[in-house]
PDB file of C-alpha atoms in Angstrom:
ATOM      1  CA  UNK A   5      -0.180  -0.177  -0.086  1.00  0.00           C
ATOM      2  CA  UNK A   6       1.402   3.367  -0.963  1.00  0.00           C
ATOM      3  CA  UNK A   7       2.314   5.259   2.039  1.00  0.00           C
ATOM      4  CA  UNK A   8      -0.730   8.269   1.031  1.00  0.00           C
ATOM      5  CA  UNK A   9      -3.546   5.101   1.056  1.00  0.00           C
ATOM      6  CA  UNK A  10      -1.996   4.133   4.087  1.00  0.00           C
ATOM      7  CA  UNK A  11      -1.006   6.974   6.136  1.00  0.00           C
ATOM      8  CA  UNK A  12      -5.630   8.148   4.855  1.00  0.00           C
ATOM      9  CA  UNK A  13      -6.287   3.871   6.134  1.00  0.00           C
ATOM     10  CA  UNK A  14      -4.808   5.335   9.388  1.00  0.00           C
ATOM     11  CA  UNK A  15      -6.805   8.627   9.804  1.00  0.00           C
ATOM     12  CA  UNK A  16      -9.586   6.868   9.161  1.00  0.00           C
ATOM     13  CA  UNK A  17      -9.228   4.271  11.554  1.00  0.00           C
ATOM     14  CA  UNK A  18      -8.459   6.159  14.165  1.00  0.00           C
ATOM     15  CA  UNK A  19     -11.456   8.808  13.944  1.00  0.00           C
ATOM     16  CA  UNK A  20     -13.843   6.098  13.518  1.00  0.00           C
ATOM     17  CA  UNK A  21     -12.354   4.243  16.413  1.00  0.00           C
ATOM     18  CA  UNK A  22     -12.302   7.310  18.706  1.00  0.00           C
ATOM     19  CA  UNK A  23     -15.671   8.371  18.116  1.00  0.00           C
ATOM     20  CA  UNK A  24     -16.588   4.320  18.452  1.00  0.00           C
ATOM     21  CA  UNK A  25     -15.301   4.729  22.263  1.00  0.00           C
ATOM     22  CA  UNK A  26     -17.002   8.255  22.801  1.00  0.00           C
ATOM     23  CA  UNK A  27     -21.285   6.649  21.299  1.00  0.00           C
ATOM     24  CA  UNK A  28     -19.397   4.310  24.761  1.00  0.00           C
ATOM     25  CA  UNK A  29     -19.152   6.680  26.755  1.00  0.00           C
ATOM     26  CA  UNK A  30     -21.922   7.835  26.490  1.00  0.00           C
ATOM     27  CA  UNK A  31     -24.136   4.818  26.048  1.00  0.00           C
ATOM     28  CA  UNK A  32     -23.359   4.141  29.508  1.00  0.00           C
ATOM     29  CA  UNK A  33     -23.934   7.867  30.499  1.00  0.00           C
ATOM     30  CA  UNK A  34     -27.205   7.853  28.877  1.00  0.00           C
ATOM     31  CA  UNK A  35     -27.855   5.116  32.394  1.00  0.00           C
ATOM     32  CA  UNK A  36     -27.596   7.581  34.996  1.00  0.00           C
ATOM     33  CA  UNK A  37     -28.984  10.546  32.915  1.00  0.00           C
ATOM     34  CA  UNK A  38     -32.120   8.763  31.727  1.00  0.00           C
ATOM     35  CA  UNK A  39     -32.342   7.830  36.417  1.00  0.00           C
ATOM     36  CA  UNK A  40     -33.433  11.448  36.683  1.00  0.00           C
ATOM     37  CA  UNK A  41     -36.583  11.710  37.378  1.00  0.00           C
ATOM     38  CA  UNK A  42     -37.740  14.826  34.918  1.00  0.00           C
ATOM     39  CA  UNK A  43     -35.246  12.872  32.189  1.00  0.00           C
ATOM     40  CA  UNK A  44     -37.686   9.103  33.313  1.00  0.00           C
ATOM     41  CA  UNK A  45     -40.982  11.428  32.502  1.00  0.00           C
ATOM     42  CA  UNK A  46     -40.091  12.900  29.561  1.00  0.00           C
ATOM     43  CA  UNK A  47     -38.880   9.204  28.108  1.00  0.00           C
ATOM     44  CA  UNK A  48     -41.977   8.046  30.471  1.00  0.00           C
ATOM     45  CA  UNK A  49     -39.834   5.264  31.510  1.00  0.00           C
ATOM     46  CA  UNK A  50     -39.703   3.564  35.485  1.00  0.00           C
ATOM     47  CA  UNK A  51     -37.228   5.310  37.612  1.00  0.00           C
ATOM     48  CA  UNK A  52     -36.895   1.450  40.058  1.00  0.00           C
ATOM     49  CA  UNK A  53     -36.913  -1.083  36.697  1.00  0.00           C
ATOM     50  CA  UNK A  54     -34.082   0.708  35.383  1.00  0.00           C
ATOM     51  CA  UNK A  55     -32.326   0.971  37.880  1.00  0.00           C
ATOM     52  CA  UNK A  56     -32.555  -2.228  38.654  1.00  0.00           C
ATOM     53  CA  UNK A  57     -31.421  -3.432  35.482  1.00  0.00           C
ATOM     54  CA  UNK A  58     -28.045  -0.603  35.271  1.00  0.00           C
ATOM     55  CA  UNK A  59     -24.993  -2.721  33.602  1.00  0.00           C
ATOM     56  CA  UNK A  60     -22.854   0.334  35.608  1.00  0.00           C
ATOM     57  CA  UNK A  61     -22.950   1.840  38.845  1.00  0.00           C
ATOM     58  CA  UNK A  62     -23.687   5.894  38.744  1.00  0.00           C
ATOM     59  CA  UNK A  63     -20.518   6.966  40.064  1.00  0.00           C
ATOM     60  CA  UNK A  64     -18.754   5.189  36.400  1.00  0.00           C
ATOM     61  CA  UNK A  65     -22.122   5.976  34.512  1.00  0.00           C
ATOM     62  CA  UNK A  66     -21.342  10.216  36.115  1.00  0.00           C
ATOM     63  CA  UNK A  67     -17.354   9.217  34.916  1.00  0.00           C
ATOM     64  CA  UNK A  68     -18.750   7.693  31.681  1.00  0.00           C
ATOM     65  CA  UNK A  69     -20.380  11.916  31.133  1.00  0.00           C
ATOM     66  CA  UNK A  70     -18.226  13.995  32.350  1.00  0.00           C
ATOM     67  CA  UNK A  71     -15.075  12.279  29.083  1.00  0.00           C
ATOM     68  CA  UNK A  72     -17.715  12.731  26.517  1.00  0.00           C
ATOM     69  CA  UNK A  73     -18.026  16.398  28.472  1.00  0.00           C
ATOM     70  CA  UNK A  74     -14.619  17.007  28.211  1.00  0.00           C
ATOM     71  CA  UNK A  75     -14.247  15.273  24.214  1.00  0.00           C
ATOM     72  CA  UNK A  76     -17.208  17.378  23.727  1.00  0.00           C
ATOM     73  CA  UNK A  77     -15.352  20.580  24.767  1.00  0.00           C
ATOM     74  CA  UNK A  78     -12.099  19.475  23.153  1.00  0.00           C
ATOM     75  CA  UNK A  79     -13.567  19.000  20.074  1.00  0.00           C
ATOM     76  CA  UNK A  80     -15.141  22.426  19.825  1.00  0.00           C
ATOM     77  CA  UNK A  81     -11.808  24.516  20.992  1.00  0.00           C
ATOM     78  CA  UNK A  82      -9.990  22.455  18.005  1.00  0.00           C
ATOM     79  CA  UNK A  83     -12.303  23.004  15.456  1.00  0.00           C
ATOM     80  CA  UNK A  84     -12.656  26.713  16.345  1.00  0.00           C
ATOM     81  CA  UNK A  85      -8.996  26.670  16.013  1.00  0.00           C
ATOM     82  CA  UNK A  86      -8.383  24.509  13.304  1.00  0.00           C
ATOM     83  CA  UNK A  87     -11.430  27.071  11.495  1.00  0.00           C
ATOM     84  CA  UNK A  88      -9.389  30.547  12.666  1.00  0.00           C
ATOM     85  CA  UNK A  89      -6.363  29.506  10.763  1.00  0.00           C
ATOM     86  CA  UNK A  90      -7.635  28.613   7.932  1.00  0.00           C
ATOM     87  CA  UNK A  91      -9.877  31.793   7.483  1.00  0.00           C
ATOM     88  CA  UNK A  92      -6.930  33.683   8.256  1.00  0.00           C
ATOM     89  CA  UNK A  93      -5.298  31.960   5.798  1.00  0.00           C
ATOM     90  CA  UNK A  94      -7.820  32.315   3.352  1.00  0.00           C
ATOM     91  CA  UNK A  95      -8.126  36.307   4.051  1.00  0.00           C
ATOM     92  CA  UNK A  96      -3.801  36.203   3.911  1.00  0.00           C
ATOM     93  CA  UNK A  97      -4.178  34.843   0.293  1.00  0.00           C
ATOM     94  CA  UNK A  98      -7.026  36.957  -0.508  1.00  0.00           C
ATOM     95  CA  UNK A  99      -4.642  39.983   0.215  1.00  0.00           C
ATOM     96  CA  UNK A 100      -1.419  38.309  -1.856  1.00  0.00           C
ATOM     97  CA  UNK A 101      -3.451  37.645  -4.591  1.00  0.00           C
ATOM     98  CA  UNK A 102      -4.259  41.105  -5.130  1.00  0.00           C
ATOM     99  CA  UNK A 103      -0.894  42.840  -4.252  1.00  0.00           C
ATOM    100  CA  UNK A 104       1.198  40.298  -6.711  1.00  0.00           C
ATOM    101  CA  UNK A 105       1.330  40.230  -9.904  1.00  0.00           C
ATOM    102  CA  UNK A 106       1.868  36.192 -10.903  1.00  0.00           C
ATOM    103  CA  UNK A 107      -1.548  36.144  -8.919  1.00  0.00           C
ATOM    104  CA  UNK A 108      -5.594  36.505 -10.280  1.00  0.00           C
ATOM    105  CA  UNK A 109      -8.511  35.999  -9.047  1.00  0.00           C
ATOM    106  CA  UNK A 110     -11.575  35.157 -11.134  1.00  0.00           C
ATOM    107  CA  UNK A 111     -14.622  34.472 -10.390  1.00  0.00           C
ATOM    108  CA  UNK A 112     -13.677  34.359  -6.124  1.00  0.00           C
ATOM    109  CA  UNK A 113     -11.016  31.370  -7.279  1.00  0.00           C
ATOM    110  CA  UNK A 114      -7.124  32.504  -6.568  1.00  0.00           C
ATOM    111  CA  UNK A 115      -4.486  31.859  -9.909  1.00  0.00           C
ATOM    112  CA  UNK A 116      -1.187  31.202  -9.559  1.00  0.00           C
ATOM    113  CA  UNK A 117       0.481  32.446 -13.052  1.00  0.00           C
ATOM    114  CA  UNK A 118       3.978  30.578 -13.960  1.00  0.00           C
ATOM    115  CA  UNK A 119       7.319  32.700 -14.315  1.00  0.00           C
ATOM    116  CA  UNK A 120       7.747  32.538 -18.001  1.00  0.00           C
ATOM    117  CA  UNK A 121      10.791  32.923 -18.066  1.00  0.00           C
ATOM    118  CA  UNK A 122      13.210  32.315 -14.779  1.00  0.00           C
ATOM    119  CA  UNK A 123      16.250  34.617 -13.833  1.00  0.00           C
ATOM    120  CA  UNK A 124      20.184  33.276 -13.219  1.00  0.00           C
ATOM    121  CA  UNK A 125      21.232  33.291 -10.075  1.00  0.00           C
ATOM    122  CA  UNK A 126      23.928  36.257 -10.343  1.00  0.00           C
ATOM    123  CA  UNK A 127      27.409  35.411 -10.634  1.00  0.00           C
ATOM    124  CA  UNK A 128      29.836  36.021  -7.823  1.00  0.00           C
ATOM    125  CA  UNK A 129      32.660  38.237  -8.346  1.00  0.00           C
ATOM    126  CA  UNK A 130      35.854  36.991  -8.732  1.00  0.00           C
TER     127      UNK A 130
END
């Protein structure tokens, strides 16, 4: 497998694995959330029946809920930072396109024009 394809496969596998772990933690956390009387009334189930069949203790479910919240906040912060960097890069490209004679804009896209003549390196005086 070529390195580029392998890297993409590894990234996709890591994203799927992370999503699966977060989903499992969220399901475990829901067992504690489902035992809150207000939530149980909305879901129309019995708190006692859910507590009797609960696969994990409330403490474990609370820790799972805390981990899910931390992951959600981390993803939002990282997305905000990366999004801001992408917007800044886009703005900088727009500024460069307006300043450089080698760049042009057509229909909102920036194009680079190749040099037709590459100047030779100046020779050193001996």
